[in-house]
Amino acid sequence: MKILVIGGGGREHALCWKLSKGGSAEKIFCAPGNAGIAGVAECVSISDGDVKGLRDFAVQQKIDLAIVGPELPLTRGAADSFKEAGIKVFGPAAYAAQLEGSKYFAKDFMREMSIPTADFADFAEYEPARAYLEKAAYPLVIKADGLAAGKGVLVTSSKDEAQDFLKSLMLDGAHGGAGARIVVEECLVGEETSILAVCDGRDMVILTPSQDHKRAYDNDEGPNTGGMGAYSPVSIVTPALIETIREQVLQRVADGMKKRGTPFVGVIYAGMMLTAAGPKTLEFNVRFGDPEAQVVLPLIEGDLAQICLAAAEGRLAEAKWEPARRTAMCVVMASGGYPGSYEKGKPINGLEAAGALDDVVVFHAGTAAKDGRIVTAGGRVLGVTGIGANLKEASAKAYEAVRLISWEGERHRTDIGKRDLVRIN
């Protein structure tokens, strides 16, 4: 099978790595890829936002299956374009991708489908939003409606901070058009978890639950990021809780999209808050998470290429799955300054030594090859994943590898998985 993976980050490295282990992927292309992906796939210099270029390449190469990694090409209609060209694709149509592409669309969909979520208000003009925040009860959550790389969200108890954030979104254009409309939500209290399910438009298989760490610094302090680490499974997410989320959230997404004439094919990612009143939906993504993919994919027992193909062909019920028997933890190593400004081109040391450790995979997110060296080329540079019989073992392996890797200005969180480690000890 010839496969095209679209994207160039840590998630796509994890996808290509897992696909290469399955046996049925005879050739893997990745567009645009990165320095790490080049070790398991042929990188193609086509931007993940160039939908026409990607489709033309897939037709030329007679690709059997396209797997779309990031959200941007999905919202731009990549899956629709591949289907029109007769290419099988793992990823939802642009209409369904609005579940991630528009916070308002997602909240309105949840309201229609009775999916448990926080109460909300939405605004397309600055002055009504400003007046609402002046009288609102705090704490609350403000979200840019469009895609903002996980950074267009503020959780705050400060009216002044809320007004400043609103101004930055709607007047100053901090996230471009993504902030032209906003959603304001009640602040839910509890513990977060990420539930990912592979769906073929009707049937679905739920992957092992994971927990992301969004804040930049230890103890969940600092600004939101795209994710500083993750682990899977999560001890408090019981089989009974997963079944509740399946019935009240995931199945209602599949049913709602089918009802609207756009069956959902790909990954439904539900970001959940486990509140005292039960699980409530914070957000949807329409693809594998990053860094969740770096812990969930290594735990899949089976051929990922065949699983994705079965979903694309509407026969997921036939796919072979085995429940995960191990635990994985990923520590993101970032450039100094991330999620703000940072320098690129810093030579990375220790990759070979870290990659030689047993049960460790170093996934490249923002890297490039330069003058025979691997250098930094992004904010989140590496995702170092350790795999073990339990979280304590997986954590030890991941941090052992992290200690072997260095570059000027590198930083990472030292407490990934701490909450669960305390619970299970």
Tab-separated table of C-alpha atoms in Angstrom:
chain	number	residue	atom	x	y	z
A	1	MET	CA	0.000	0.000	0.000
A	2	LYS	CA	1.298	3.474	-0.929
A	3	ILE	CA	0.414	6.011	1.753
A	4	LEU	CA	0.661	9.784	1.867
A	5	VAL	CA	0.775	11.365	5.323
A	6	ILE	CA	0.120	15.095	5.357
A	7	GLY	CA	1.914	17.274	7.900
A	8	GLY	CA	5.352	17.865	9.334
A	9	GLY	CA	5.164	17.736	13.124
A	10	GLY	CA	5.488	15.292	15.983
A	11	ARG	CA	2.063	13.808	15.328
A	12	GLU	CA	3.019	13.046	11.727
A	13	HIS	CA	6.316	11.490	12.820
A	14	ALA	CA	4.336	9.252	15.179
A	15	LEU	CA	1.946	8.353	12.349
A	16	CYS	CA	4.739	7.527	9.909
A	17	TRP	CA	6.642	5.566	12.556
A	18	LYS	CA	3.592	3.484	13.467
A	19	LEU	CA	2.660	2.923	9.823
A	20	SER	CA	6.186	1.686	9.130
A	21	LYS	CA	5.794	-0.993	11.831
A	22	GLY	CA	2.599	-2.519	10.463
A	23	GLY	CA	3.788	-4.439	7.427
A	24	SER	CA	1.210	-3.349	4.847
A	25	ALA	CA	2.694	0.069	4.051
A	26	GLU	CA	5.128	-0.660	1.234
A	27	LYS	CA	5.843	3.048	0.636
A	28	ILE	CA	5.194	6.062	2.879
A	29	PHE	CA	5.386	9.655	1.674
A	30	CYS	CA	5.077	12.611	4.031
A	31	ALA	CA	4.391	16.187	2.959
A	32	PRO	CA	6.255	18.222	4.007
A	33	GLY	CA	7.744	16.021	6.756
A	34	ASN	CA	10.764	16.916	8.907
A	35	ALA	CA	14.275	15.709	9.706
A	36	GLY	CA	13.052	12.828	11.880
A	37	ILE	CA	10.282	11.712	9.546
A	38	ALA	CA	12.901	11.382	6.796
A	39	GLY	CA	14.159	8.285	8.616
A	40	VAL	CA	10.908	6.358	8.065
A	41	ALA	CA	9.276	8.033	5.057
A	42	GLU	CA	10.121	9.947	1.902
A	43	CYS	CA	9.572	13.637	2.579
A	44	VAL	CA	7.936	15.703	-0.160
A	45	SER	CA	8.336	19.478	-0.232
A	46	ILE	CA	4.635	20.337	-0.487
A	47	SER	CA	3.054	22.512	2.190
A	48	ASP	CA	0.302	20.846	4.202
A	49	GLY	CA	-1.905	23.810	3.270
A	50	ASP	CA	-1.455	23.310	-0.485
A	51	VAL	CA	-4.534	21.172	-1.055
A	52	LYS	CA	-4.261	21.183	-4.857
A	53	GLY	CA	-0.565	20.320	-4.792
A	54	LEU	CA	-1.196	17.441	-2.384
A	55	ARG	CA	-4.034	16.068	-4.472
A	56	ASP	CA	-2.014	16.291	-7.686
A	57	PHE	CA	0.910	14.489	-6.039
A	58	ALA	CA	-1.387	11.748	-4.741
A	59	VAL	CA	-2.874	11.208	-8.209
A	60	GLN	CA	0.558	11.195	-9.864
A	61	GLN	CA	1.953	8.676	-7.380
A	62	LYS	CA	-1.224	6.533	-7.376
A	63	ILE	CA	-1.544	6.812	-3.619
A	64	ASP	CA	-3.758	4.130	-2.070
A	65	LEU	CA	-4.527	6.049	1.129
A	66	ALA	CA	-4.043	9.637	2.269
A	67	ILE	CA	-3.908	10.333	6.008
A	68	VAL	CA	-4.360	13.987	6.929
A	69	GLY	CA	-2.494	14.898	10.116
A	70	PRO	CA	-3.155	18.603	10.902
A	71	GLU	CA	-6.431	20.462	11.195
A	72	LEU	CA	-5.673	23.230	8.675
A	73	PRO	CA	-5.787	21.141	5.469
A	74	LEU	CA	-8.924	19.400	6.749
A	75	THR	CA	-10.724	22.707	7.233
A	76	ARG	CA	-9.554	23.711	3.738
A	77	GLY	CA	-11.203	20.661	2.200
A	78	ALA	CA	-8.271	18.277	1.746
A	79	ALA	CA	-10.400	15.189	2.379
A	80	ASP	CA	-13.061	16.405	-0.063
A	81	SER	CA	-10.407	17.059	-2.712
A	82	PHE	CA	-8.858	13.605	-2.367
A	83	LYS	CA	-12.255	11.929	-2.612
A	84	GLU	CA	-13.123	13.884	-5.750
A	85	ALA	CA	-9.875	12.601	-7.289
A	86	GLY	CA	-10.699	9.000	-6.358
A	87	ILE	CA	-8.105	8.795	-3.547
A	88	LYS	CA	-9.159	7.052	-0.342
A	89	VAL	CA	-8.655	9.362	2.613
A	90	PHE	CA	-8.580	9.105	6.390
A	91	GLY	CA	-9.920	12.426	7.615
A	92	PRO	CA	-13.279	14.234	7.731
A	93	ALA	CA	-14.816	16.484	5.091
A	94	ALA	CA	-14.459	20.248	5.473
A	95	TYR	CA	-18.015	20.568	6.804
A	96	ALA	CA	-17.368	18.098	9.626
A	97	ALA	CA	-13.941	19.675	10.254
A	98	GLN	CA	-15.768	22.786	11.442
A	99	LEU	CA	-16.096	20.956	14.755
A	100	GLU	CA	-12.513	22.078	15.276
A	101	GLY	CA	-12.327	24.973	12.845
A	102	SER	CA	-15.101	26.962	14.549
A	103	LYS	CA	-15.736	26.977	18.298
A	104	TYR	CA	-19.180	28.446	17.681
A	105	PHE	CA	-20.077	25.717	15.167
A	106	ALA	CA	-18.988	23.077	17.690
A	107	LYS	CA	-20.952	24.600	20.576
A	108	ASP	CA	-24.070	25.007	18.442
A	109	PHE	CA	-23.718	21.392	17.245
A	110	MET	CA	-23.344	20.187	20.833
A	111	ARG	CA	-26.455	22.071	21.853
A	112	GLU	CA	-28.439	20.516	18.981
A	113	MET	CA	-27.194	16.987	19.740
A	114	SER	CA	-27.568	17.309	23.547
A	115	ILE	CA	-23.852	16.705	24.080
A	116	PRO	CA	-22.898	17.751	27.633
A	117	THR	CA	-20.787	20.928	27.602
A	118	ALA	CA	-20.366	24.268	29.376
A	119	ASP	CA	-22.957	27.025	29.016
A	120	PHE	CA	-21.803	29.660	26.537
A	121	ALA	CA	-22.411	32.928	24.728
A	122	ASP	CA	-20.919	33.984	21.394
A	123	PHE	CA	-20.125	37.386	19.901
A	124	ALA	CA	-19.191	38.618	16.436
A	125	GLU	CA	-18.829	42.282	17.478
A	126	TYR	CA	-16.506	43.843	20.033
A	127	GLU	CA	-18.825	46.158	21.953
A	128	PRO	CA	-21.472	43.554	22.925
A	129	ALA	CA	-18.664	41.202	23.977
A	130	ARG	CA	-17.008	43.923	26.057
A	131	ALA	CA	-20.298	44.722	27.802
A	132	TYR	CA	-20.957	41.033	28.493
A	133	LEU	CA	-17.531	40.563	30.086
A	134	GLU	CA	-18.089	43.651	32.231
A	135	LYS	CA	-21.130	42.045	33.891
A	136	ALA	CA	-20.186	38.351	33.687
A	137	ALA	CA	-19.511	36.070	36.642
A	138	TYR	CA	-15.899	34.936	36.946
A	139	PRO	CA	-13.934	32.729	36.426
A	140	LEU	CA	-14.767	32.169	32.787
A	141	VAL	CA	-13.179	30.998	29.553
A	142	ILE	CA	-12.726	33.076	26.400
A	143	LYS	CA	-12.003	31.303	23.112
A	144	ALA	CA	-11.170	32.576	19.656
A	145	ASP	CA	-13.682	31.030	17.281
A	146	GLY	CA	-11.153	29.911	14.654
A	147	LEU	CA	-7.912	27.945	14.586
A	148	ALA	CA	-5.178	29.444	16.772
A	149	ALA	CA	-2.739	26.535	17.288
A	150	GLY	CA	-4.102	25.847	20.776
A	151	LYS	CA	-3.223	29.356	21.971
A	152	GLY	CA	-6.447	31.313	21.410
A	153	VAL	CA	-7.906	30.457	24.816
A	154	LEU	CA	-7.878	32.325	28.131
A	155	VAL	CA	-9.081	30.954	31.463
A	156	THR	CA	-9.312	33.871	33.860
A	157	SER	CA	-10.735	35.190	37.117
A	158	SER	CA	-9.727	38.771	36.264
A	159	LYS	CA	-12.109	41.162	34.524
A	160	ASP	CA	-9.192	43.324	33.402
A	161	GLU	CA	-7.340	40.332	31.955
A	162	ALA	CA	-10.499	39.235	30.144
A	163	GLN	CA	-10.963	42.686	28.613
A	164	ASP	CA	-7.320	42.839	27.534
A	165	PHE	CA	-7.577	39.407	25.906
A	166	LEU	CA	-10.811	40.367	24.171
A	167	LYS	CA	-9.198	43.510	22.785
A	168	SER	CA	-6.190	41.529	21.559
A	169	LEU	CA	-8.481	39.142	19.692
A	170	MET	CA	-11.180	41.357	18.248
A	171	LEU	CA	-9.431	44.712	17.822
A	172	ASP	CA	-5.707	43.983	17.609
A	173	GLY	CA	-6.002	40.777	15.553
A	174	ALA	CA	-3.654	38.728	17.752
A	175	HIS	CA	-4.720	35.541	15.961
A	176	GLY	CA	-5.865	37.077	12.705
A	177	GLY	CA	-9.328	36.114	11.524
A	178	ALA	CA	-9.541	33.376	14.158
A	179	GLY	CA	-10.443	36.010	16.756
A	180	ALA	CA	-13.049	37.897	14.719
A	181	ARG	CA	-15.696	35.941	16.621
A	182	ILE	CA	-15.412	34.665	20.181
A	183	VAL	CA	-17.087	32.181	22.482
A	184	VAL	CA	-17.353	32.851	26.228
A	185	GLU	CA	-17.966	29.829	28.444
A	186	GLU	CA	-18.551	29.034	32.079
A	187	CYS	CA	-15.364	27.700	33.666
A	188	LEU	CA	-15.709	23.985	34.342
A	189	VAL	CA	-13.884	22.494	37.315
A	190	GLY	CA	-12.362	19.036	37.302
A	191	GLU	CA	-9.641	17.035	35.620
A	192	GLU	CA	-9.147	16.967	31.852
A	193	THR	CA	-8.725	13.962	29.621
A	194	SER	CA	-8.509	13.421	25.876
A	195	ILE	CA	-10.646	10.684	24.327
A	196	LEU	CA	-9.824	9.780	20.727
A	197	ALA	CA	-11.969	7.507	18.599
A	198	VAL	CA	-11.398	6.237	15.068
A	199	CYS	CA	-14.692	6.487	13.171
A	200	ASP	CA	-15.864	5.281	9.742
A	201	GLY	CA	-19.065	7.314	9.687
A	202	ARG	CA	-21.006	4.747	11.679
A	203	ASP	CA	-18.823	2.446	13.762
A	204	MET	CA	-15.995	3.578	16.003
A	205	VAL	CA	-13.179	2.264	18.154
A	206	ILE	CA	-12.057	4.286	21.159
A	207	LEU	CA	-8.301	4.450	21.718
A	208	THR	CA	-6.636	4.496	25.124
A	209	PRO	CA	-7.478	7.723	27.004
A	210	SER	CA	-4.704	10.254	27.439
A	211	GLN	CA	-4.017	13.436	29.343
A	212	ASP	CA	-2.292	16.446	27.793
A	213	HIS	CA	-0.379	19.154	29.681
A	214	LYS	CA	-1.195	22.483	28.029
A	215	ARG	CA	0.549	24.976	30.283
A	216	ALA	CA	4.114	25.964	29.495
A	217	TYR	CA	5.633	25.431	32.946
A	218	ASP	CA	5.605	22.971	35.837
A	219	ASN	CA	2.599	22.859	38.156
A	220	ASP	CA	0.353	23.889	35.240
A	221	GLU	CA	1.616	27.465	35.315
A	222	GLY	CA	2.317	29.875	32.475
A	223	PRO	CA	0.609	30.417	29.121
A	224	ASN	CA	-1.253	27.802	27.103
A	225	THR	CA	0.767	25.962	24.474
A	226	GLY	CA	0.091	23.346	21.844
A	227	GLY	CA	0.961	20.752	24.507
A	228	MET	CA	4.063	20.115	26.642
A	229	GLY	CA	3.584	16.400	27.242
A	230	ALA	CA	1.046	13.618	27.617
A	231	TYR	CA	0.559	10.117	28.947
A	232	SER	CA	-1.780	7.194	28.281
A	233	PRO	CA	-3.805	5.499	29.706
A	234	VAL	CA	-5.261	7.634	32.531
A	235	SER	CA	-6.095	5.838	35.790
A	236	ILE	CA	-9.295	7.759	36.596
A	237	VAL	CA	-10.821	7.125	33.155
A	238	THR	CA	-12.563	3.844	33.880
A	239	PRO	CA	-14.265	1.565	31.345
A	240	ALA	CA	-17.636	2.767	32.675
A	241	LEU	CA	-16.633	6.399	32.142
A	242	ILE	CA	-15.421	5.651	28.623
A	243	GLU	CA	-18.779	4.042	27.845
A	244	THR	CA	-20.599	7.139	29.129
A	245	ILE	CA	-18.462	9.361	26.889
A	246	ARG	CA	-19.073	7.031	23.954
A	247	GLU	CA	-22.857	7.225	24.371
A	248	GLN	CA	-23.241	10.898	25.332
A	249	VAL	CA	-20.512	12.462	23.194
A	250	LEU	CA	-18.766	10.409	20.506
A	251	GLN	CA	-21.772	8.510	19.174
A	252	ARG	CA	-23.805	11.706	19.088
A	253	VAL	CA	-21.091	13.330	16.957
A	254	ALA	CA	-21.219	10.426	14.509
A	255	ASP	CA	-25.027	10.404	14.491
A	256	GLY	CA	-25.264	14.182	14.095
A	257	MET	CA	-22.846	14.315	11.176
A	258	LYS	CA	-24.547	11.394	9.464
A	259	LYS	CA	-27.895	13.168	9.934
A	260	ARG	CA	-26.440	16.267	8.268
A	261	GLY	CA	-25.304	14.236	5.290
A	262	THR	CA	-21.589	14.378	6.148
A	263	PRO	CA	-20.599	11.060	7.766
A	264	PHE	CA	-17.543	11.568	9.964
A	265	VAL	CA	-14.517	9.555	8.805
A	266	GLY	CA	-11.282	9.921	10.734
A	267	VAL	CA	-10.490	10.720	14.356
A	268	ILE	CA	-13.034	12.298	16.672
A	269	TYR	CA	-11.025	13.843	19.501
A	270	ALA	CA	-13.105	14.914	22.489
A	271	GLY	CA	-11.387	17.080	25.073
A	272	MET	CA	-13.325	16.267	28.244
A	273	MET	CA	-13.552	17.802	31.708
A	274	LEU	CA	-14.425	15.269	34.380
A	275	THR	CA	-16.666	17.376	36.615
A	276	ALA	CA	-18.586	16.460	39.759
A	277	ALA	CA	-21.730	16.464	37.578
A	278	GLY	CA	-20.210	14.058	35.058
A	279	PRO	CA	-18.020	14.394	31.952
A	280	LYS	CA	-18.506	17.577	29.909
A	281	THR	CA	-17.032	18.408	26.519
A	282	LEU	CA	-14.490	21.231	26.361
A	283	GLU	CA	-13.711	21.021	22.647
A	284	PHE	CA	-13.484	18.793	19.623
A	285	ASN	CA	-10.526	18.164	17.381
A	286	VAL	CA	-10.923	16.289	14.118
A	287	ARG	CA	-7.531	14.571	13.978
A	288	PHE	CA	-4.988	12.877	16.219
A	289	GLY	CA	-3.818	15.216	18.952
A	290	ASP	CA	-0.260	16.414	19.343
A	291	PRO	CA	1.322	15.270	21.691
A	292	GLU	CA	-1.472	12.739	22.384
A	293	ALA	CA	-0.603	10.867	19.175
A	294	GLN	CA	2.900	10.280	20.510
A	295	VAL	CA	1.494	8.230	23.408
A	296	VAL	CA	-1.681	6.757	21.919
A	297	LEU	CA	-0.242	5.452	18.635
A	298	PRO	CA	2.592	3.422	20.207
A	299	LEU	CA	-0.022	1.577	22.279
A	300	ILE	CA	-2.131	0.431	19.303
A	301	GLU	CA	-1.856	-3.307	18.814
A	302	GLY	CA	-2.361	-3.831	15.092
A	303	ASP	CA	-1.546	-2.505	11.647
A	304	LEU	CA	-2.399	1.205	11.626
A	305	ALA	CA	-2.506	1.337	7.820
A	306	GLN	CA	-5.162	-1.376	7.697
A	307	ILE	CA	-7.141	0.300	10.478
A	308	CYS	CA	-7.169	3.662	8.695
A	309	LEU	CA	-8.018	2.024	5.360
A	310	ALA	CA	-10.930	0.147	6.957
A	311	ALA	CA	-12.255	3.441	8.358
A	312	ALA	CA	-11.893	5.162	4.983
A	313	GLU	CA	-13.812	2.321	3.322
A	314	GLY	CA	-16.594	2.237	5.930
A	315	ARG	CA	-15.762	-1.224	7.274
A	316	LEU	CA	-14.128	-0.470	10.605
A	317	ALA	CA	-16.075	-3.302	12.245
A	318	GLU	CA	-13.803	-5.716	10.352
A	319	ALA	CA	-10.542	-4.164	11.592
A	320	LYS	CA	-8.456	-6.062	14.112
A	321	TRP	CA	-7.823	-4.307	17.420
A	322	GLU	CA	-6.220	-5.407	20.639
A	323	PRO	CA	-6.539	-3.493	23.915
A	324	ALA	CA	-3.365	-1.688	24.979
A	325	ARG	CA	-1.326	-3.587	27.528
A	326	ARG	CA	1.343	-0.987	28.273
A	327	THR	CA	1.705	2.695	29.203
A	328	ALA	CA	3.340	5.541	27.302
A	329	MET	CA	4.482	8.999	28.332
A	330	CYS	CA	5.765	11.836	26.145
A	331	VAL	CA	7.849	14.826	27.270
A	332	VAL	CA	7.961	17.743	24.836
A	333	MET	CA	11.328	19.470	24.547
A	334	ALA	CA	10.833	23.066	23.403
A	335	SER	CA	12.817	26.052	22.234
A	336	GLY	CA	13.512	28.754	24.798
A	337	GLY	CA	10.792	31.394	24.635
A	338	TYR	CA	8.053	29.074	23.368
A	339	PRO	CA	5.080	29.695	23.104
A	340	GLY	CA	6.360	33.236	22.454
A	341	SER	CA	9.232	34.143	20.149
A	342	TYR	CA	12.234	31.846	19.928
A	343	GLU	CA	15.368	31.299	17.881
A	344	LYS	CA	15.797	28.536	15.316
A	345	GLY	CA	18.802	26.709	13.942
A	346	LYS	CA	20.243	25.469	17.260
A	347	PRO	CA	22.223	22.207	16.817
A	348	ILE	CA	20.692	19.319	18.773
A	349	ASN	CA	22.990	16.974	20.692
A	350	GLY	CA	22.345	13.459	22.001
A	351	LEU	CA	19.683	12.247	19.579
A	352	GLU	CA	21.520	9.056	18.707
A	353	ALA	CA	22.173	8.120	22.352
A	354	ALA	CA	18.560	8.785	23.359
A	355	GLY	CA	17.168	6.888	20.386
A	356	ALA	CA	19.294	3.845	21.269
A	357	LEU	CA	17.522	3.337	24.595
A	358	ASP	CA	15.065	0.447	24.826
A	359	ASP	CA	11.368	1.390	24.730
A	360	VAL	CA	12.103	5.013	23.819
A	361	VAL	CA	11.069	6.796	20.634
A	362	VAL	CA	12.191	10.348	19.899
A	363	PHE	CA	9.579	11.986	17.704
A	364	HIS	CA	10.659	15.082	15.775
A	365	ALA	CA	8.258	18.026	15.742
A	366	GLY	CA	10.193	21.155	14.791
A	367	THR	CA	13.523	19.996	13.358
A	368	ALA	CA	15.488	20.405	10.134
A	369	ALA	CA	18.706	19.066	8.631
A	370	LYS	CA	21.478	21.627	8.117
A	371	ASP	CA	25.119	21.011	7.210
A	372	GLY	CA	24.899	17.391	8.301
A	373	ARG	CA	23.366	18.254	11.697
A	374	ILE	CA	19.824	18.142	13.067
A	375	VAL	CA	18.841	21.636	14.225
A	376	THR	CA	15.810	23.239	15.836
A	377	ALA	CA	13.164	24.604	13.467
A	378	GLY	CA	10.121	25.209	15.658
A	379	GLY	CA	8.760	25.949	19.115
A	380	ARG	CA	8.039	22.369	20.081
A	381	VAL	CA	11.137	20.585	18.825
A	382	LEU	CA	10.959	16.980	20.050
A	383	GLY	CA	8.482	14.652	21.732
A	384	VAL	CA	10.383	12.055	23.742
A	385	THR	CA	8.198	9.015	24.435
A	386	GLY	CA	8.931	6.294	26.962
A	387	ILE	CA	6.962	3.039	26.986
A	388	GLY	CA	6.680	0.766	29.995
A	389	ALA	CA	4.558	-1.651	31.955
A	390	ASN	CA	3.173	1.249	33.993
A	391	LEU	CA	3.373	5.035	34.192
A	392	LYS	CA	6.283	5.052	36.630
A	393	GLU	CA	8.356	2.941	34.250
A	394	ALA	CA	7.324	4.938	31.172
A	395	SER	CA	8.156	8.212	32.951
A	396	ALA	CA	11.599	6.967	33.975
A	397	LYS	CA	12.406	5.940	30.395
A	398	ALA	CA	11.202	9.223	28.905
A	399	TYR	CA	13.147	11.426	31.314
A	400	GLU	CA	16.264	9.250	30.994
A	401	ALA	CA	16.202	10.006	27.265
A	402	VAL	CA	15.449	13.704	27.824
A	403	ARG	CA	18.570	14.024	29.965
A	404	LEU	CA	20.696	12.792	27.057
A	405	ILE	CA	19.423	15.464	24.636
A	406	SER	CA	20.417	19.121	24.689
A	407	TRP	CA	20.620	22.356	22.709
A	408	GLU	CA	21.070	25.987	23.586
A	409	GLY	CA	17.958	27.330	25.306
A	410	GLU	CA	16.136	23.989	25.524
A	411	ARG	CA	13.422	23.654	28.159
A	412	HIS	CA	10.812	21.106	29.157
A	413	ARG	CA	8.411	20.376	31.965
A	414	THR	CA	9.649	18.050	34.684
A	415	ASP	CA	6.233	17.011	35.999
A	416	ILE	CA	4.468	15.266	33.114
A	417	GLY	CA	2.104	12.653	34.531
A	418	LYS	CA	2.657	13.847	38.119
A	419	ARG	CA	-1.025	13.843	39.030
A	420	ASP	CA	-1.445	10.191	38.041
A	421	LEU	CA	1.904	9.173	39.511
A	422	VAL	CA	0.739	10.492	42.876
A	423	ARG	CA	-2.587	8.677	42.539
A	424	ILE	CA	-1.159	5.272	41.728
A	425	ASN	CA	1.700	5.296	44.282
